[in-house]
XYZ file of C-alpha atoms in Angstrom:
632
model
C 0.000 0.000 0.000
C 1.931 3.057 -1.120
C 0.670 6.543 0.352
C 2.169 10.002 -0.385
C 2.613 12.191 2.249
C 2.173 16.171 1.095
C 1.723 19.063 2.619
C 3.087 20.068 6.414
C 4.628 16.341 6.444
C 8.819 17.024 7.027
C 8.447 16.621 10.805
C 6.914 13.424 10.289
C 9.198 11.299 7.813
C 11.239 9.515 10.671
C 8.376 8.522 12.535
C 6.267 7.628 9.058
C 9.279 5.415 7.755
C 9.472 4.198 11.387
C 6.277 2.819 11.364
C 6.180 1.651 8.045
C 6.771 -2.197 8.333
C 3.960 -2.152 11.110
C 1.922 -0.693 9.057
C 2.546 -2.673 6.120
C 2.232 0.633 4.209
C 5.137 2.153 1.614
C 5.920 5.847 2.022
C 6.364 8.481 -0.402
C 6.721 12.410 -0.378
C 5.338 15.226 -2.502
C 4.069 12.882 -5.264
C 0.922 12.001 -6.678
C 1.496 8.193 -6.810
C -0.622 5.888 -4.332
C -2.984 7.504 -1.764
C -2.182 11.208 -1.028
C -2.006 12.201 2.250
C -2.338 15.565 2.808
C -1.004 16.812 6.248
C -2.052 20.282 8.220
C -2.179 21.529 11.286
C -4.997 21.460 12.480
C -7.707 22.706 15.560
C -6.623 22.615 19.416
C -7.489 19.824 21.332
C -8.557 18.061 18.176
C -7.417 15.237 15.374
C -9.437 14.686 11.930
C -8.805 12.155 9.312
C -10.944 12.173 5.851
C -10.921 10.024 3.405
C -12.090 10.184 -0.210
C -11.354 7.874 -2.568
C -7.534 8.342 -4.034
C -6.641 11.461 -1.635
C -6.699 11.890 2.209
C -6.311 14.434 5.090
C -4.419 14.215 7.901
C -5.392 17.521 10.793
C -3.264 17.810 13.626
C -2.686 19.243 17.166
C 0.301 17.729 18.383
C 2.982 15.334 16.673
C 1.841 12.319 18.686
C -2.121 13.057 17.089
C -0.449 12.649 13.660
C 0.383 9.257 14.654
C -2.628 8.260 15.584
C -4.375 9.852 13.114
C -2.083 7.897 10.585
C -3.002 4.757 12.047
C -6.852 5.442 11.998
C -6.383 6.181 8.404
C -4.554 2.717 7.497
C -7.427 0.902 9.413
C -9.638 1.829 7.154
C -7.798 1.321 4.229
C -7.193 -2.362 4.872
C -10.905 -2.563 5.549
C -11.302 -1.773 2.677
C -12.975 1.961 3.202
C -12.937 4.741 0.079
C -14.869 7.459 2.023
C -14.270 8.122 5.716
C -14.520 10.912 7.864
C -13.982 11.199 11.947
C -12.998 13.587 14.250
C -11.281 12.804 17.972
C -11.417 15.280 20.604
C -8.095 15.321 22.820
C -9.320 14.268 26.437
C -5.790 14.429 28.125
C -2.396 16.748 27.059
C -0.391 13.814 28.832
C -0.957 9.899 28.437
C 1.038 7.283 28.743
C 2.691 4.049 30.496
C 5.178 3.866 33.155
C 7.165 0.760 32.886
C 8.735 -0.625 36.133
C 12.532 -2.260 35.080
C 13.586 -2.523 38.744
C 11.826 -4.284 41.395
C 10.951 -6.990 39.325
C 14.575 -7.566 37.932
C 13.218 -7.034 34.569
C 15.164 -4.048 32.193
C 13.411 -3.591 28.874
C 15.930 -4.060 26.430
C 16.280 -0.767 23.839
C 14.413 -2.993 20.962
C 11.360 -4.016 23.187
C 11.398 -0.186 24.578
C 11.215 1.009 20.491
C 8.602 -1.896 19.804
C 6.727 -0.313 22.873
C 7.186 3.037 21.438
C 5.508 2.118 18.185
C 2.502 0.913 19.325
C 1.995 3.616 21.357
C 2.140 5.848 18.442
C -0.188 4.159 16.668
C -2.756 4.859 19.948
C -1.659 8.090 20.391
C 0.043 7.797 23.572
C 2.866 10.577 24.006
C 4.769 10.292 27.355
C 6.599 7.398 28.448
C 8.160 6.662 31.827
C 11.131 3.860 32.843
C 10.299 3.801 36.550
C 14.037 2.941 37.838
C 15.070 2.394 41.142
C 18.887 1.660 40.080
C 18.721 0.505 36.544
C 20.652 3.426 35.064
C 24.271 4.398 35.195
C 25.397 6.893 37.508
C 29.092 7.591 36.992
C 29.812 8.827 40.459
C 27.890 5.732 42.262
C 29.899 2.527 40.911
C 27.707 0.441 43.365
C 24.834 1.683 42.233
C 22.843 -0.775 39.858
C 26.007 -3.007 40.733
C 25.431 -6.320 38.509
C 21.474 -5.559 37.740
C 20.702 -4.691 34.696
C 20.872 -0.907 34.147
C 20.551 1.400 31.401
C 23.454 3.689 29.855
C 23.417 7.326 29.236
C 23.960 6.227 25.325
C 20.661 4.255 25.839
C 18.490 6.307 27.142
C 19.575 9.098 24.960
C 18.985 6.997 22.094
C 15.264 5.992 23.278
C 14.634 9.928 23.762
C 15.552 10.186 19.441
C 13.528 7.516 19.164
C 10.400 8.395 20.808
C 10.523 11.960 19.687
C 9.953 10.659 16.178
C 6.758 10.226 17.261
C 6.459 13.508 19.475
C 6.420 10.935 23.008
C 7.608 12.648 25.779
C 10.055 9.868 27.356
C 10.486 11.290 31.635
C 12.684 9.947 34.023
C 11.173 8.405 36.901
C 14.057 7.691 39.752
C 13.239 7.204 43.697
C 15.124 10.350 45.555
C 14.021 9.059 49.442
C 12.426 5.499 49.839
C 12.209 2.194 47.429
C 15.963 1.962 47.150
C 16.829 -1.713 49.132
C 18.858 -2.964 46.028
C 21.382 0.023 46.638
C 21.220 0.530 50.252
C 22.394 -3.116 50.911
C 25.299 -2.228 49.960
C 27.870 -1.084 53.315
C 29.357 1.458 50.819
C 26.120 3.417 51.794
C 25.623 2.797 55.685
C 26.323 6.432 56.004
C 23.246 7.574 53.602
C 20.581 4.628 55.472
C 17.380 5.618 57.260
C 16.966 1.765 56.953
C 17.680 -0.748 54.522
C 15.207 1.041 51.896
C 15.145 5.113 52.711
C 18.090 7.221 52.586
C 18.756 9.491 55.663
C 17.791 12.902 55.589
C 19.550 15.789 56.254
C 23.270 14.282 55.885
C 25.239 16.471 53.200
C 26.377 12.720 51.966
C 22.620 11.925 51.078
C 22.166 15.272 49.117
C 25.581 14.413 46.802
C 23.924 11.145 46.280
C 21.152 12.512 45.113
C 22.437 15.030 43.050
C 24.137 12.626 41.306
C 21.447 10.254 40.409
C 19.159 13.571 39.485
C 22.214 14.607 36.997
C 22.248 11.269 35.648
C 18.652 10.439 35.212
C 17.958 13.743 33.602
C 20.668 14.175 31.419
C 20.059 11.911 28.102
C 16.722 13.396 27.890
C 15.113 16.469 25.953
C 12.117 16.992 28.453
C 13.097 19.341 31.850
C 10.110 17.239 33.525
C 11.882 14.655 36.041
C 9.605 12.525 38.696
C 11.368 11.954 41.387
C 9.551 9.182 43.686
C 9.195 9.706 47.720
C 5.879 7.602 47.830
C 6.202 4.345 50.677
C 8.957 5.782 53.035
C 7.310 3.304 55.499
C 10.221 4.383 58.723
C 10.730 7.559 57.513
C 12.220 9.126 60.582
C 12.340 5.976 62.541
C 15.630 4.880 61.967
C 18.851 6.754 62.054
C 17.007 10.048 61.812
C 15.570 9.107 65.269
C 18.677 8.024 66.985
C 20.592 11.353 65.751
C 17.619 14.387 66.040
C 14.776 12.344 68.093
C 11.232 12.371 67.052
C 9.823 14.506 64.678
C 6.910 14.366 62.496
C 7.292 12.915 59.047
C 5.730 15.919 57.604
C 8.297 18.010 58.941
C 10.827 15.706 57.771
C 9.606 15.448 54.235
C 9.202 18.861 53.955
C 13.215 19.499 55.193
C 13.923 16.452 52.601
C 11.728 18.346 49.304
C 13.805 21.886 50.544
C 17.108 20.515 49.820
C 15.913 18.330 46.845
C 14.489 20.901 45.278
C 17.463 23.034 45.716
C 19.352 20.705 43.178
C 16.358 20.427 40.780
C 16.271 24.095 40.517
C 19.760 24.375 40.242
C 19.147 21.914 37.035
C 16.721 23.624 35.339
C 14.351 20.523 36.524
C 10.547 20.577 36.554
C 10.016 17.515 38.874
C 6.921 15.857 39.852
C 6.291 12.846 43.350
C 4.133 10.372 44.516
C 1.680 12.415 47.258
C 0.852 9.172 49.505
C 3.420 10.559 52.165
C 1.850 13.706 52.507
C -1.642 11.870 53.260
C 0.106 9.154 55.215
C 2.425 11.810 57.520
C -0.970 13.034 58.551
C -3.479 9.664 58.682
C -3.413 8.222 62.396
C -3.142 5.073 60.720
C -0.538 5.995 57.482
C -3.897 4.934 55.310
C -3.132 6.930 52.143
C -7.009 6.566 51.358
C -8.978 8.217 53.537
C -12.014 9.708 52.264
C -12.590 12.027 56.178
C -9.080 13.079 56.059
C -8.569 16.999 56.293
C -5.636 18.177 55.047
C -4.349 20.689 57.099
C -2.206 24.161 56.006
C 1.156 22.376 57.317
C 0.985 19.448 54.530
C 0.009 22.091 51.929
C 3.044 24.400 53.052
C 5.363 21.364 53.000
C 4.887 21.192 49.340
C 7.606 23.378 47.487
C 6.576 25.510 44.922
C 6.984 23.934 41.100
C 6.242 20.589 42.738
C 3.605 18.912 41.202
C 1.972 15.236 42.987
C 0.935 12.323 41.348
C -2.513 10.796 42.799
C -1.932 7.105 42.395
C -4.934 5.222 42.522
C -5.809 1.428 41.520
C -8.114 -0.300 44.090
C -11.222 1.922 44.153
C -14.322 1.430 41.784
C -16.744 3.833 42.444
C -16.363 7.654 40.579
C -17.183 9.273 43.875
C -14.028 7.828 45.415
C -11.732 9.155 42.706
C -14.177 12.543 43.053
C -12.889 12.510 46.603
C -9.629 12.488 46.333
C -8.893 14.461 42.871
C -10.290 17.306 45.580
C -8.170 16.510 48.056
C -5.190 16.252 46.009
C -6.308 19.864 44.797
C -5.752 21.800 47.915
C -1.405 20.919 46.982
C -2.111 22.372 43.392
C -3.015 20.551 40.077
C -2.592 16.671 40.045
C -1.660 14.099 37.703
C -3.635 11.063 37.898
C -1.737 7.377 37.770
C -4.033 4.314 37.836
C -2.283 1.134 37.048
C -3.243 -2.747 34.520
C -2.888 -5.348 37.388
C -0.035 -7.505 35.771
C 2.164 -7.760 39.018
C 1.210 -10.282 41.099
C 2.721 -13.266 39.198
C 1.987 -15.139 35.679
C -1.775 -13.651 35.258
C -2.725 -9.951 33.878
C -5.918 -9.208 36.044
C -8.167 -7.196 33.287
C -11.312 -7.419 35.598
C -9.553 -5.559 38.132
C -7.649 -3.418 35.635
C -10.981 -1.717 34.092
C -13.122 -2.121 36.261
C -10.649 0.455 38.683
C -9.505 2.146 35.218
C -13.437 3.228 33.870
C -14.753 5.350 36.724
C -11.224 7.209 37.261
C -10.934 7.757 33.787
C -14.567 9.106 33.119
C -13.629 11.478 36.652
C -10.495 12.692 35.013
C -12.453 13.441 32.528
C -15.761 15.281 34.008
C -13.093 16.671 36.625
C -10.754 18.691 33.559
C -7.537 16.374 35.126
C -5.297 16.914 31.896
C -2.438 14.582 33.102
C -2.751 11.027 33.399
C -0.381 8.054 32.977
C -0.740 4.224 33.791
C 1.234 2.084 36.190
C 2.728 -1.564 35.097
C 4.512 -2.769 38.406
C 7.658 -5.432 38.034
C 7.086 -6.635 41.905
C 8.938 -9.624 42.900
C 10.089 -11.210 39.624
C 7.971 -9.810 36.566
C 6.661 -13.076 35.366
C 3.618 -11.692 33.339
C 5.510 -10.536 30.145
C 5.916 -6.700 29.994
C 4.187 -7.052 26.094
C 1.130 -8.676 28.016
C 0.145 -5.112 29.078
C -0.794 -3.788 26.028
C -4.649 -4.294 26.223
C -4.220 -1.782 29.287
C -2.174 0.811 27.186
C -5.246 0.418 24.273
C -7.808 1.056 26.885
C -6.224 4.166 28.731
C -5.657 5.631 24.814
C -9.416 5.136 23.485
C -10.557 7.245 26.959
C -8.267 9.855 25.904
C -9.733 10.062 22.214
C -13.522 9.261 22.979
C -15.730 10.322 25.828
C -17.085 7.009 26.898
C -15.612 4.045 24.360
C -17.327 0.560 24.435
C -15.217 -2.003 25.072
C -15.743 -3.755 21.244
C -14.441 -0.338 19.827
C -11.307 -0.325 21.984
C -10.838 -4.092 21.212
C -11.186 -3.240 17.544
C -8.268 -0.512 17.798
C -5.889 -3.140 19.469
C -6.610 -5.791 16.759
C -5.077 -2.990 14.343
C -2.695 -1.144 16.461
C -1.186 -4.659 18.292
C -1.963 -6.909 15.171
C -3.248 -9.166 17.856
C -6.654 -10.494 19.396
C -8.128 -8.673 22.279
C -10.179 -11.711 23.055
C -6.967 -13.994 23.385
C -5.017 -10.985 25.256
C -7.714 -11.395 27.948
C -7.877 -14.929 28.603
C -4.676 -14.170 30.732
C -7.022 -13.097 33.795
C -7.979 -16.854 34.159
C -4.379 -17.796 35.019
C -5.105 -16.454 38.132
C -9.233 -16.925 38.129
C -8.932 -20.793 39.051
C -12.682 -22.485 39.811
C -14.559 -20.424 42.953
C -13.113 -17.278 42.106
C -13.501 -17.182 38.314
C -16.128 -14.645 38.929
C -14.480 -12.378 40.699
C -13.964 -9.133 39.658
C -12.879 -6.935 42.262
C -9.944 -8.959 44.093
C -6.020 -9.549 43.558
C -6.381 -13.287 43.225
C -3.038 -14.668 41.575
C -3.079 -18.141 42.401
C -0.830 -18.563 39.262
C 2.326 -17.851 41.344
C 1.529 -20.020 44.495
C 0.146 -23.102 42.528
C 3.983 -22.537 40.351
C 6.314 -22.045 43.426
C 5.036 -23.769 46.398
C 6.512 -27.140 47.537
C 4.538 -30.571 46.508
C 5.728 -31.774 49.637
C 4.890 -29.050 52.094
C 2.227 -27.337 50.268
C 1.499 -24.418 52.070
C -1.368 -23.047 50.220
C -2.821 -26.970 49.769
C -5.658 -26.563 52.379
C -6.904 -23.458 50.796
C -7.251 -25.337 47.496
C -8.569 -28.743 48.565
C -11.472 -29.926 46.669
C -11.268 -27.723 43.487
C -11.083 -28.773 40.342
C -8.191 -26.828 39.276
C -5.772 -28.781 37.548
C -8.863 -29.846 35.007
C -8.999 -25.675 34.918
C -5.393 -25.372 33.682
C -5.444 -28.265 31.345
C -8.371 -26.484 29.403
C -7.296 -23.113 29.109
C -3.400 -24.970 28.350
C -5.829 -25.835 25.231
C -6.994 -22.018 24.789
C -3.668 -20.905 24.821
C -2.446 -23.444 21.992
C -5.342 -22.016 19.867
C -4.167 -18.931 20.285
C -0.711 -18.875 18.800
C -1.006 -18.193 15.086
C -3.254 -15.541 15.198
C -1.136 -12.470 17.430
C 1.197 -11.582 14.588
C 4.540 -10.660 17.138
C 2.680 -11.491 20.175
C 2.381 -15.905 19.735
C 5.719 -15.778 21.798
C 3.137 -14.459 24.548
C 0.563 -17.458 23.949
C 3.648 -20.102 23.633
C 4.736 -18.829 26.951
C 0.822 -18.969 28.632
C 0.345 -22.253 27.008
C 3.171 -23.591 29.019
C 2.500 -22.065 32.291
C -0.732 -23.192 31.826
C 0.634 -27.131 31.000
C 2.905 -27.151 34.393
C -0.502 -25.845 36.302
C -2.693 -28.633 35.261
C -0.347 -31.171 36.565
C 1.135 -29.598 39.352
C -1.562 -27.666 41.023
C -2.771 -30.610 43.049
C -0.454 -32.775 43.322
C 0.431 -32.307 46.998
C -3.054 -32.925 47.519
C -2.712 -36.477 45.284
C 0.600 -36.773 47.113
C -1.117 -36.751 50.873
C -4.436 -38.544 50.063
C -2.463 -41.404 48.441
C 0.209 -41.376 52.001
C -2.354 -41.348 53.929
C -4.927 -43.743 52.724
C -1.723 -45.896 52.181
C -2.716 -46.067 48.245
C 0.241 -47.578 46.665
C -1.153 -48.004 43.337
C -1.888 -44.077 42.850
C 1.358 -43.300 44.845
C 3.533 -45.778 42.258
C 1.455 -44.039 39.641
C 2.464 -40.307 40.802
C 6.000 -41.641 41.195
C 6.304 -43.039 37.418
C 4.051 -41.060 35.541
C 3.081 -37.818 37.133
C 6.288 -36.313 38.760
C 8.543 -37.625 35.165
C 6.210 -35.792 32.962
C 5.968 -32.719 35.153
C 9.634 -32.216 35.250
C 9.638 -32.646 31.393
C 6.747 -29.562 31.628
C 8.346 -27.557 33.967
C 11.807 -28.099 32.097
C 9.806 -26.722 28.642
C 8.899 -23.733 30.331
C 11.738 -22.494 32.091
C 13.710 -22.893 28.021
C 10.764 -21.206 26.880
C 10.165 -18.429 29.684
C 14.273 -18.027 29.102
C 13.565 -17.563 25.457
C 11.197 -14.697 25.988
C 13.027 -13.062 28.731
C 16.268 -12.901 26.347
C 14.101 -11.229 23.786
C 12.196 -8.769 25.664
C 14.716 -7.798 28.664
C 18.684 -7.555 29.327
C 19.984 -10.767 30.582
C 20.336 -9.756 34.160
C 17.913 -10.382 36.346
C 17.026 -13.873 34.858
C 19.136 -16.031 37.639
C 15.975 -15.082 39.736
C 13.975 -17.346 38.083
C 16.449 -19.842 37.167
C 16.844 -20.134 40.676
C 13.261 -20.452 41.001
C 12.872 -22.966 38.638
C 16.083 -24.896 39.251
C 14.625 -25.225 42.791
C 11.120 -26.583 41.810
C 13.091 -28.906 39.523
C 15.102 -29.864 42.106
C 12.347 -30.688 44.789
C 10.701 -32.693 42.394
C 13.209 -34.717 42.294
C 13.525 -35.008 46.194
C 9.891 -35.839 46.136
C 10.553 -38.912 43.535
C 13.885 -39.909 45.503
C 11.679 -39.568 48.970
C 8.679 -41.466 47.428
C 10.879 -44.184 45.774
C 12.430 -45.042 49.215
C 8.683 -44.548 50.698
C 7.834 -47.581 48.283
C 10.922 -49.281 49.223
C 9.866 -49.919 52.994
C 11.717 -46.681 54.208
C 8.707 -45.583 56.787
C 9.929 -42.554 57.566
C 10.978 -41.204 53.695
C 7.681 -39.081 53.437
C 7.499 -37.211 56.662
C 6.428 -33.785 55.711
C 3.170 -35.101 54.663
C 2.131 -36.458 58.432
C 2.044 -32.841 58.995
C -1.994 -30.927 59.018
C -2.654 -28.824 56.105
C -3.711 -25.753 57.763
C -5.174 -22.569 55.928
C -2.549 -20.184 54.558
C -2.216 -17.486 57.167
C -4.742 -18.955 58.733
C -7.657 -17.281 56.804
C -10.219 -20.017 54.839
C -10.580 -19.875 50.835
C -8.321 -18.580 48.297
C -5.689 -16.129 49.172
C -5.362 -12.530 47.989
C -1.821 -11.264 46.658
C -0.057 -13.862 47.920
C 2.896 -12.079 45.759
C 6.411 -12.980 47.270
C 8.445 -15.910 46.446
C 9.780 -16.627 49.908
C 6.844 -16.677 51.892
C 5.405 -19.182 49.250
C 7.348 -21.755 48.404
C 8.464 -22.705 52.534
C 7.965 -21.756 55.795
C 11.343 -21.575 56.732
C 13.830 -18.382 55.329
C 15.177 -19.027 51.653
C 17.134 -16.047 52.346
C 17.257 -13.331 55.636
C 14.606 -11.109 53.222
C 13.060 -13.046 50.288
């Protein structure tokens, strides 16, 4: 399909030829061959695209509308359309994703960051944030981001060029207080601790740190806008801070912390932006951040420096008024921007129940409420199994909201088919990873049973009493069978399905077998127990074995290699107890009475709370009760 670009094109050839192969489209320039596209600028707050039979129009606010005006315009084409007409309105002047590539070991690699960047086009997304806790080079702080995977200045400088094509805004998103354990293990920074996550304010060594990873993180970028973390400093002033100045209230801590932050970030021409939660927790005789009586009093306002804006983050609520409530609230410290987040970081699952049904009403209240500035949270917690490419039903649903007043979910499904070249339908069987039978229905809970069915012990099963009597590995082995179907049909996105299908095989042999393993023990059932041993365990380590090569394969493609030898030591210790369990059941069958003691033990309920666990997220307390490592 050849179109000819005319008109007020020139700032758009990079990002055209750019998007060229995913558009299956050739490009061309004042010419009269193929379609001609001619580009203007066009109204404020507005995009238009016209068709009419051998000659189009392309009407413009900012770059980034071009882009998604473009794609609109290709969409039709290949559906075969010779007259079209539509105009967007522009809900939001900032939309976009922030990617976590640090608490979940997971760094985008550059080419996964630019196949990002091109979809997002193609929506019309235009900001972009890495959320990194260490994973860029500093070259003052050799320890910092020691032997994680980490970005270079070269990088990120070349993902800025890259983005801009497309006029996306990429901002650096860096942690300036709390949410740094990876570098404050290190002794090279005792003298910089709060605790083993915040740094210590008011030491002249914290504010040189600092100043170093603000001069770093902002450099390779064209924006001045910088955010700059400070949400979760759970001790804040409970640590060293106490033991050197005594007790004093975390507002008036935070408020001497933002002084001499903000000192540097002027001195850099910075325009920075936080997380507000402290400023509601400092003040909340519980450290709730939501608290719909809360009062804010003139204190937390004053503690805000001026030319700091906050960031309302907000995933768990579904009712408009909530979000009404605390947009206001938020208001009294100046304008907000609003973050909601796609729930895709609690293990193997992508939770889409949970992700719109929280997403719709603050959306629609950003909307009614004139909040301009939005972006979308995609966590990494505690090893990043969902793929980071899994997300992008959640980047196509915060996009249509900020083109259309109220889209229906079959006309944002119908822009992913075309921007992703993938199935909505398929992208969204990944909630039932996690919806296993009694909670398939659920729509309003963190359920991720996907990463304690993988990761707990056959032999101890911790979570087995909370699971007894469901019919879950017949659950896995059907939507294993979904999954298959699915790869052929997502275009670059069947390494996704491959992947699922896989988790999906381990889970429908593996989710009940400690319960198989104990029944059979205890009834003294030989015949299923010499079954399990010879069949069962054999063909699960062949399953588990195909998924760790195949999660590896994935990984390599979408991330930098560090950060893998997590889950290799995840799966190499599943792999490992299974064979324990085989060696313990094989001298069990021998006469050995004593070769299967950890299954005399009661199954009690996890935590001792009945049914299915919620966000059951961290490796360590899942797979045994005794420590895998003094914090895991």
């Amino acid at each position: 399909m050849l179109l000819t670009f005319t008109g007020a094109y020139e700032s758009f050839r990079a990002g055209i030829l750019a998007l060229a192969d995913t558009l299956g489209i050739t490009a061309a320039f004042d010419g009269t061959d193929g379609l001609v596209v001619e580009v203007r600028k066009g109204l404020r707050d507005k995009l238009t695209v016209k068709l009419n039979n051998s000659r189009a129009t392309i009407a413009y606010d900012k770059r980034i509308h071009f882009f998604r005006a473009l794609g609109l315009l290709v969409e039709q084409l290949k559906a075969g359309s010779t007259q079209f007409s539509k105009t967007e309105d522009i809900y939001f002047l900032t939309n976009g994703p922030m990617f976590d590539v640090s608490q979940g070991n997971a760094v985008i690699n550059n080419e996964s960051v630019k196949e990002l960047l091109r979809r997002m086009a193609l929506m019309g997304l235009n900001m972009l944030m890495l959320y990194c806790e260490d994973s860029y080079k500093v070259p003052e702080e050799p320890w910092f981001g020691y032997m994680r995977g980490k970005y270079t200045e070269e990088d990120l400088r070349a993902l800025d060029d890259y983005a801009d094509q497309f006029g996306i805004e990429m901002i650096p998103c860096i942690q300036t207080l709390a949410h740094l354990p990876d570098t404050l293990r290190w002794g090279v920074y005792k003298d910089i601790k709060e605790d083993n996550e915040c740094l210590f304010v008011g030491e002249e060594k914290t504010y040189t740190f600092i100043r170093h990873l603000l001069e770093a993180a902002s450099r390779p970028f064209r924006t001045k806008r910088i955010h700059i973390g400070m949400d979760e400093a759970w001790r804040l002033g409970l640590g060293s801070y106490l033991e050197k100045h005594g007790l004093v209230s975390k507002t008036e801590i935070m408020r001497i912390h933002l002084a001499r932050v903000m000192e540097i970030i002027r001195e850099l021409g910075l325009k920075p932006m936080m997380w507000s939660d402290m400023f509601f927790r400092a003040i909340d005789p519980q450290g709730k951040y939501y608290n719909e009586t809360l009062e804010i009093p003139e204190e937390s306002v004053n503690a805000v420096p001026d030319g700091m804006q906050l960031v309302y983050w907000d995933y768990y609520h579904h009712k408009a008024s909530e979000y009404d409530c605390f947009i206001e609230k938020h208001r009294k410290f100046g304008e907000p921007i609003f973050a909601g987040g796609i729930w895709t970081w609690l293990g193997y699952g992508a939770n889409w129940p949970k992700t719109f049904n929280t997403s719709y009403p603050a959306l629609m209240t950003c909307k009614r409420k004139g909040v301009r500035e939005v972006f979308v949270t995609i966590w990494g917690d505690n090893g990043t199994e969902c793929n980071i490419f899994a997300n992008l039903p959640g980047l196509q649903y915060f996009a249509e909201h900020g083109y259309n007043a109220d889209p229906s979910e079959p006309e944002i499904a119908a822009r992913f088919n075309f921007c992703c070249g993938a199935d909505w339908n398929d992208f969204l069987l990944m909630t039932r990873i996690d919806k296993i039978p009694s909670i398939e229905n659920s729509v309003e809970e963190p359920y991720n049973c996907s990463k304690f069915l993988m990761w707990q012990d056959v032999l101890t099963g911790l979570l087995d009493k909370n699971i007894e009597g469901l019919p879950i590995n017949a659950h896995y082995e059907k939507l294993a069978e979904e999954f298959k179907d699915a790869i052929g049909r997502n275009g670059a996105y069947d390494r996704l399905f491959e992947y699922n299908y896989n988790v999906a095989n381990v889970l429908a042999l593996k989710s009940e077998l400690g319960l198989q393993l104990t029944k059979a023990y205890k009834d003294d059932d030989r015949d299923t127990l010499t079954e399990l041993l010879t069949h069962t365990l054999p063909e699960l380590t062949v399953r588990v074995k195909v998924l760790r090569k195949c999660h590896k394969k994935l990984w390599r493609k979408t991330y930098q290699p560090f950060g893998w030898d997590i889950m290799d030591l995840r799966y190499g210790g599943l792999l490992i107890r299974l064979q324990s369990t085989s060696e313990q059941l094989t001298a069990y069958l021998a006469g050995d009475p004593d070769a299967l003691r950890e299954l005399e033990e009661p199954r009690l309920p996890y935590n001792g709370i009945e049914g299915i666990p919620l966000y059951t997220n961290y490796y360590g307390d899942l797979v045994s009760p005794s420590r895998t490592a003094p914090k895991a």
